[in-house]
Amino acid sequence: MRSLPLLPAAAALSAVLVAAVPAQAAAIPGFPVPKVYGTAFQPDPGHDFTKGLRPRKDGVLRGWITHVDSGRVEYEPIRWVKGRKTKGYFVGPPEGDVTAYASPVAETVVFLSAAGCSGRRSATTVNEKGLGVKRCSRKELLSRAAKAERPALITVYRGEIVKLQEIYTP
C-alpha cells in the first residue's frame, strides 16, 4: 500500500505545522472577571512590588495603563469612588504607592474600545455593563494609552497583555 510510506512524511509535516503556530494562538483561559465598578483595589497575593515592575499574575485586572514604551506598558489597579454630584470616578493607588506592573502588549492583543476606533467620545460602543465592544488595532491601543489613562479590564496571560476592554465612564 502506498499510504504507509506517506505516514511518516505526514507526521513530520503535522509536527512542523504545530510548531509554526504561535503560542498566543492557543485559547486564553476564561479568567474570573472582577466587578467593573468595584470599590476596592484587587489584591495580587504573592507579588513582590519591591523587586521592580513585573507582569501581574495571569488573570483580569481592573486598571489603567500609566506609561507606554515601545510595546511595553506600565499599568496599575484602579477602584471606583462614588461621587456626590456625579455617579463617580476611577482612582489609582495613592501617590507614592508602588503597586504597579509592567508587561509587553501581545502582537495579537484583543483591544475592545468603548469609544470606537477613531477615539471620539461621541461614538460610544459599549455593552449593557459599560464595557467596550468595538475591536480596534494594537496600534490604536498603544496610541490611545500614551495620551491618557483609560479605565479597562486588562487580561494578562503568560506575562503579556492579551486583551484590554475599556470601561465607559461618562
PDB file of C-alpha atoms in Angstrom:
ATOM      1  CA  MET A   1       0.000   0.000   0.000  1.00  0.00           C
ATOM      2  CA  ARG A   2       1.292   3.402  -0.897  1.00  0.00           C
ATOM      3  CA  SER A   3      -0.247   5.182   2.095  1.00  0.00           C
ATOM      4  CA  LEU A   4       2.118   3.571   4.605  1.00  0.00           C
ATOM      5  CA  PRO A   5       5.285   5.313   3.361  1.00  0.00           C
ATOM      6  CA  LEU A   6       3.460   8.662   3.393  1.00  0.00           C
ATOM      7  CA  LEU A   7       2.537   8.426   7.074  1.00  0.00           C
ATOM      8  CA  PRO A   8       5.987   9.463   8.400  1.00  0.00           C
ATOM      9  CA  ALA A   9       6.030  12.387   5.957  1.00  0.00           C
ATOM     10  CA  ALA A  10       2.536  13.434   7.016  1.00  0.00           C
ATOM     11  CA  ALA A  11       3.514  13.172  10.680  1.00  0.00           C
ATOM     12  CA  ALA A  12       6.606  15.303  10.050  1.00  0.00           C
ATOM     13  CA  LEU A  13       4.527  17.907   8.220  1.00  0.00           C
ATOM     14  CA  SER A  14       1.992  17.910  11.049  1.00  0.00           C
ATOM     15  CA  ALA A  15       4.765  18.468  13.607  1.00  0.00           C
ATOM     16  CA  VAL A  16       6.132  21.395  11.590  1.00  0.00           C
ATOM     17  CA  LEU A  17       2.684  22.981  11.319  1.00  0.00           C
ATOM     18  CA  VAL A  18       2.027  22.613  15.048  1.00  0.00           C
ATOM     19  CA  ALA A  19       5.421  24.169  15.849  1.00  0.00           C
ATOM     20  CA  ALA A  20       4.680  27.081  13.488  1.00  0.00           C
ATOM     21  CA  VAL A  21       1.514  28.062  15.363  1.00  0.00           C
ATOM     22  CA  PRO A  22       2.410  30.851  17.799  1.00  0.00           C
ATOM     23  CA  ALA A  23       1.859  30.193  21.476  1.00  0.00           C
ATOM     24  CA  GLN A  24      -0.537  33.144  21.562  1.00  0.00           C
ATOM     25  CA  ALA A  25      -2.899  31.349  19.177  1.00  0.00           C
ATOM     26  CA  ALA A  26      -3.757  28.946  21.984  1.00  0.00           C
ATOM     27  CA  ALA A  27      -7.053  29.760  23.646  1.00  0.00           C
ATOM     28  CA  ILE A  28      -6.892  32.205  26.532  1.00  0.00           C
ATOM     29  CA  PRO A  29      -8.412  30.635  29.650  1.00  0.00           C
ATOM     30  CA  GLY A  30     -11.678  32.066  30.935  1.00  0.00           C
ATOM     31  CA  PHE A  31     -10.370  34.008  33.915  1.00  0.00           C
ATOM     32  CA  PRO A  32     -12.833  35.331  36.522  1.00  0.00           C
ATOM     33  CA  VAL A  33     -13.765  38.933  35.759  1.00  0.00           C
ATOM     34  CA  PRO A  34     -13.770  41.466  38.616  1.00  0.00           C
ATOM     35  CA  LYS A  35     -16.667  43.821  39.251  1.00  0.00           C
ATOM     36  CA  VAL A  36     -16.460  46.514  36.594  1.00  0.00           C
ATOM     37  CA  TYR A  37     -17.138  49.284  39.106  1.00  0.00           C
ATOM     38  CA  GLY A  38     -15.554  47.619  42.142  1.00  0.00           C
ATOM     39  CA  THR A  39     -14.762  49.916  45.062  1.00  0.00           C
ATOM     40  CA  ALA A  40     -11.625  48.099  46.291  1.00  0.00           C
ATOM     41  CA  PHE A  41      -8.254  47.526  44.657  1.00  0.00           C
ATOM     42  CA  GLN A  42      -7.775  43.944  43.503  1.00  0.00           C
ATOM     43  CA  PRO A  43      -5.124  42.123  45.521  1.00  0.00           C
ATOM     44  CA  ASP A  44      -2.256  40.229  43.917  1.00  0.00           C
ATOM     45  CA  PRO A  45      -1.136  37.761  46.605  1.00  0.00           C
ATOM     46  CA  GLY A  46       2.497  36.787  46.403  1.00  0.00           C
ATOM     47  CA  HIS A  47       3.550  39.654  44.110  1.00  0.00           C
ATOM     48  CA  ASP A  48       6.641  41.389  45.496  1.00  0.00           C
ATOM     49  CA  PHE A  49       6.401  45.034  44.446  1.00  0.00           C
ATOM     50  CA  THR A  50       9.849  45.790  45.907  1.00  0.00           C
ATOM     51  CA  LYS A  51      11.521  43.855  43.061  1.00  0.00           C
ATOM     52  CA  GLY A  52      10.636  46.409  40.391  1.00  0.00           C
ATOM     53  CA  LEU A  53       7.952  46.436  37.742  1.00  0.00           C
ATOM     54  CA  ARG A  54       6.985  42.943  36.605  1.00  0.00           C
ATOM     55  CA  PRO A  55       3.890  41.407  34.980  1.00  0.00           C
ATOM     56  CA  ARG A  56       0.863  40.703  37.128  1.00  0.00           C
ATOM     57  CA  LYS A  57      -0.142  37.070  37.584  1.00  0.00           C
ATOM     58  CA  ASP A  58      -2.392  35.592  34.897  1.00  0.00           C
ATOM     59  CA  GLY A  59      -5.925  36.917  35.131  1.00  0.00           C
ATOM     60  CA  VAL A  60      -8.066  40.013  34.653  1.00  0.00           C
ATOM     61  CA  LEU A  61      -7.209  43.276  36.398  1.00  0.00           C
ATOM     62  CA  ARG A  62      -9.410  46.359  36.616  1.00  0.00           C
ATOM     63  CA  GLY A  63      -6.806  49.007  35.901  1.00  0.00           C
ATOM     64  CA  TRP A  64      -5.339  51.537  33.534  1.00  0.00           C
ATOM     65  CA  ILE A  65      -2.131  51.998  31.595  1.00  0.00           C
ATOM     66  CA  THR A  66       0.092  54.716  33.040  1.00  0.00           C
ATOM     67  CA  HIS A  67       3.086  54.591  30.673  1.00  0.00           C
ATOM     68  CA  VAL A  68       3.863  53.238  27.186  1.00  0.00           C
ATOM     69  CA  ASP A  69       7.384  52.444  25.988  1.00  0.00           C
ATOM     70  CA  SER A  70       7.738  50.694  22.588  1.00  0.00           C
ATOM     71  CA  GLY A  71       5.187  47.915  23.072  1.00  0.00           C
ATOM     72  CA  ARG A  72       5.771  47.526  26.819  1.00  0.00           C
ATOM     73  CA  VAL A  73       3.325  49.216  29.150  1.00  0.00           C
ATOM     74  CA  GLU A  74       3.131  50.017  32.821  1.00  0.00           C
ATOM     75  CA  TYR A  75      -0.267  49.672  34.471  1.00  0.00           C
ATOM     76  CA  GLU A  76      -1.841  49.866  37.911  1.00  0.00           C
ATOM     77  CA  PRO A  77      -5.053  48.727  39.589  1.00  0.00           C
ATOM     78  CA  ILE A  78      -7.970  51.124  39.917  1.00  0.00           C
ATOM     79  CA  ARG A  79     -11.117  51.323  42.005  1.00  0.00           C
ATOM     80  CA  TRP A  80     -14.436  53.148  41.704  1.00  0.00           C
ATOM     81  CA  VAL A  81     -15.219  56.054  44.029  1.00  0.00           C
ATOM     82  CA  LYS A  82     -18.868  57.047  44.290  1.00  0.00           C
ATOM     83  CA  GLY A  83     -19.413  60.751  43.713  1.00  0.00           C
ATOM     84  CA  ARG A  84     -21.724  63.198  45.399  1.00  0.00           C
ATOM     85  CA  LYS A  85     -22.635  65.255  42.348  1.00  0.00           C
ATOM     86  CA  THR A  86     -21.833  62.603  39.730  1.00  0.00           C
ATOM     87  CA  LYS A  87     -22.129  58.825  39.669  1.00  0.00           C
ATOM     88  CA  GLY A  88     -18.420  58.553  40.449  1.00  0.00           C
ATOM     89  CA  TYR A  89     -14.946  58.119  39.001  1.00  0.00           C
ATOM     90  CA  PHE A  90     -11.954  55.776  38.997  1.00  0.00           C
ATOM     91  CA  VAL A  91      -8.801  56.341  41.038  1.00  0.00           C
ATOM     92  CA  GLY A  92      -5.439  54.609  41.145  1.00  0.00           C
ATOM     93  CA  PRO A  93      -3.271  53.914  44.195  1.00  0.00           C
ATOM     94  CA  PRO A  94      -2.270  56.965  46.249  1.00  0.00           C
ATOM     95  CA  GLU A  95       0.849  58.966  45.384  1.00  0.00           C
ATOM     96  CA  GLY A  96       3.979  57.135  46.487  1.00  0.00           C
ATOM     97  CA  ASP A  97       2.337  53.687  46.416  1.00  0.00           C
ATOM     98  CA  VAL A  98       4.437  51.154  44.465  1.00  0.00           C
ATOM     99  CA  THR A  99       1.516  48.984  43.340  1.00  0.00           C
ATOM    100  CA  ALA A 100       2.216  48.859  39.597  1.00  0.00           C
ATOM    101  CA  TYR A 101       3.019  46.294  36.932  1.00  0.00           C
ATOM    102  CA  ALA A 102       4.746  46.190  33.534  1.00  0.00           C
ATOM    103  CA  SER A 103       4.129  43.806  30.640  1.00  0.00           C
ATOM    104  CA  PRO A 104       4.601  43.676  26.893  1.00  0.00           C
ATOM    105  CA  VAL A 105       1.461  44.020  24.799  1.00  0.00           C
ATOM    106  CA  ALA A 106       0.947  40.895  22.689  1.00  0.00           C
ATOM    107  CA  GLU A 107       1.094  41.372  18.918  1.00  0.00           C
ATOM    108  CA  THR A 108      -2.313  39.666  18.754  1.00  0.00           C
ATOM    109  CA  VAL A 109      -3.871  41.674  21.590  1.00  0.00           C
ATOM    110  CA  VAL A 110      -7.661  41.983  21.565  1.00  0.00           C
ATOM    111  CA  PHE A 111      -8.483  45.652  22.139  1.00  0.00           C
ATOM    112  CA  LEU A 112     -12.191  46.353  22.691  1.00  0.00           C
ATOM    113  CA  SER A 113     -12.810  50.089  22.697  1.00  0.00           C
ATOM    114  CA  ALA A 114     -15.649  51.942  24.404  1.00  0.00           C
ATOM    115  CA  ALA A 115     -15.162  54.959  22.130  1.00  0.00           C
ATOM    116  CA  GLY A 116     -14.789  53.351  18.713  1.00  0.00           C
ATOM    117  CA  CYS A 117     -11.562  53.116  16.784  1.00  0.00           C
ATOM    118  CA  SER A 118     -11.421  56.812  15.927  1.00  0.00           C
ATOM    119  CA  GLY A 119     -11.251  57.673  19.634  1.00  0.00           C
ATOM    120  CA  ARG A 120     -14.069  60.236  19.500  1.00  0.00           C
ATOM    121  CA  ARG A 121     -16.179  60.063  22.659  1.00  0.00           C
ATOM    122  CA  SER A 122     -19.355  60.708  20.642  1.00  0.00           C
ATOM    123  CA  ALA A 123     -19.057  57.250  19.073  1.00  0.00           C
ATOM    124  CA  THR A 124     -19.782  55.189  22.200  1.00  0.00           C
ATOM    125  CA  THR A 125     -19.536  51.435  21.573  1.00  0.00           C
ATOM    126  CA  VAL A 126     -20.400  49.631  24.814  1.00  0.00           C
ATOM    127  CA  ASN A 127     -22.478  46.737  26.086  1.00  0.00           C
ATOM    128  CA  GLU A 128     -25.011  46.812  28.938  1.00  0.00           C
ATOM    129  CA  LYS A 129     -22.204  46.584  31.546  1.00  0.00           C
ATOM    130  CA  GLY A 130     -20.425  49.650  30.158  1.00  0.00           C
ATOM    131  CA  LEU A 131     -17.592  47.654  28.569  1.00  0.00           C
ATOM    132  CA  GLY A 132     -16.161  48.384  25.124  1.00  0.00           C
ATOM    133  CA  VAL A 133     -17.208  46.117  22.250  1.00  0.00           C
ATOM    134  CA  LYS A 134     -15.569  47.675  19.174  1.00  0.00           C
ATOM    135  CA  ARG A 135     -12.422  45.738  18.207  1.00  0.00           C
ATOM    136  CA  CYS A 136      -9.553  48.048  17.281  1.00  0.00           C
ATOM    137  CA  SER A 137      -5.888  47.598  16.383  1.00  0.00           C
ATOM    138  CA  ARG A 138      -2.883  47.213  18.684  1.00  0.00           C
ATOM    139  CA  LYS A 139      -1.509  50.431  17.198  1.00  0.00           C
ATOM    140  CA  GLU A 140      -4.672  52.308  18.235  1.00  0.00           C
ATOM    141  CA  LEU A 141      -4.441  50.838  21.748  1.00  0.00           C
ATOM    142  CA  LEU A 142      -0.838  51.976  22.238  1.00  0.00           C
ATOM    143  CA  SER A 143      -1.551  55.396  20.725  1.00  0.00           C
ATOM    144  CA  ARG A 144      -4.561  55.978  22.956  1.00  0.00           C
ATOM    145  CA  ALA A 145      -2.830  54.643  26.090  1.00  0.00           C
ATOM    146  CA  ALA A 146       0.102  57.020  25.558  1.00  0.00           C
ATOM    147  CA  LYS A 147      -2.268  60.021  25.624  1.00  0.00           C
ATOM    148  CA  ALA A 148      -4.400  59.365  28.709  1.00  0.00           C
ATOM    149  CA  GLU A 149      -5.232  56.862  31.432  1.00  0.00           C
ATOM    150  CA  ARG A 150      -8.341  54.957  30.359  1.00  0.00           C
ATOM    151  CA  PRO A 151     -10.121  52.558  32.766  1.00  0.00           C
ATOM    152  CA  ALA A 152     -10.129  48.995  31.439  1.00  0.00           C
ATOM    153  CA  LEU A 153     -10.231  45.311  32.199  1.00  0.00           C
ATOM    154  CA  ILE A 154      -6.690  44.155  31.427  1.00  0.00           C
ATOM    155  CA  THR A 155      -6.147  40.441  30.792  1.00  0.00           C
ATOM    156  CA  VAL A 156      -2.631  39.141  31.409  1.00  0.00           C
ATOM    157  CA  TYR A 157      -1.671  35.680  30.178  1.00  0.00           C
ATOM    158  CA  ARG A 158       1.830  34.214  30.273  1.00  0.00           C
ATOM    159  CA  GLY A 159       3.288  37.600  31.185  1.00  0.00           C
ATOM    160  CA  GLU A 160       1.739  39.514  28.253  1.00  0.00           C
ATOM    161  CA  ILE A 161      -1.324  41.699  27.936  1.00  0.00           C
ATOM    162  CA  VAL A 162      -3.537  39.689  25.599  1.00  0.00           C
ATOM    163  CA  LYS A 163      -6.825  41.578  25.988  1.00  0.00           C
ATOM    164  CA  LEU A 164      -7.829  45.074  27.037  1.00  0.00           C
ATOM    165  CA  GLN A 165     -11.508  46.021  27.280  1.00  0.00           C
ATOM    166  CA  GLU A 166     -12.192  49.681  28.028  1.00  0.00           C
ATOM    167  CA  ILE A 167     -14.690  50.676  30.720  1.00  0.00           C
ATOM    168  CA  TYR A 168     -17.017  53.511  29.746  1.00  0.00           C
ATOM    169  CA  THR A 169     -17.047  56.488  32.088  1.00  0.00           C
ATOM    170  CA  PRO A 170     -19.410  59.369  31.293  1.00  0.00           C
TER     171      PRO A 170
END
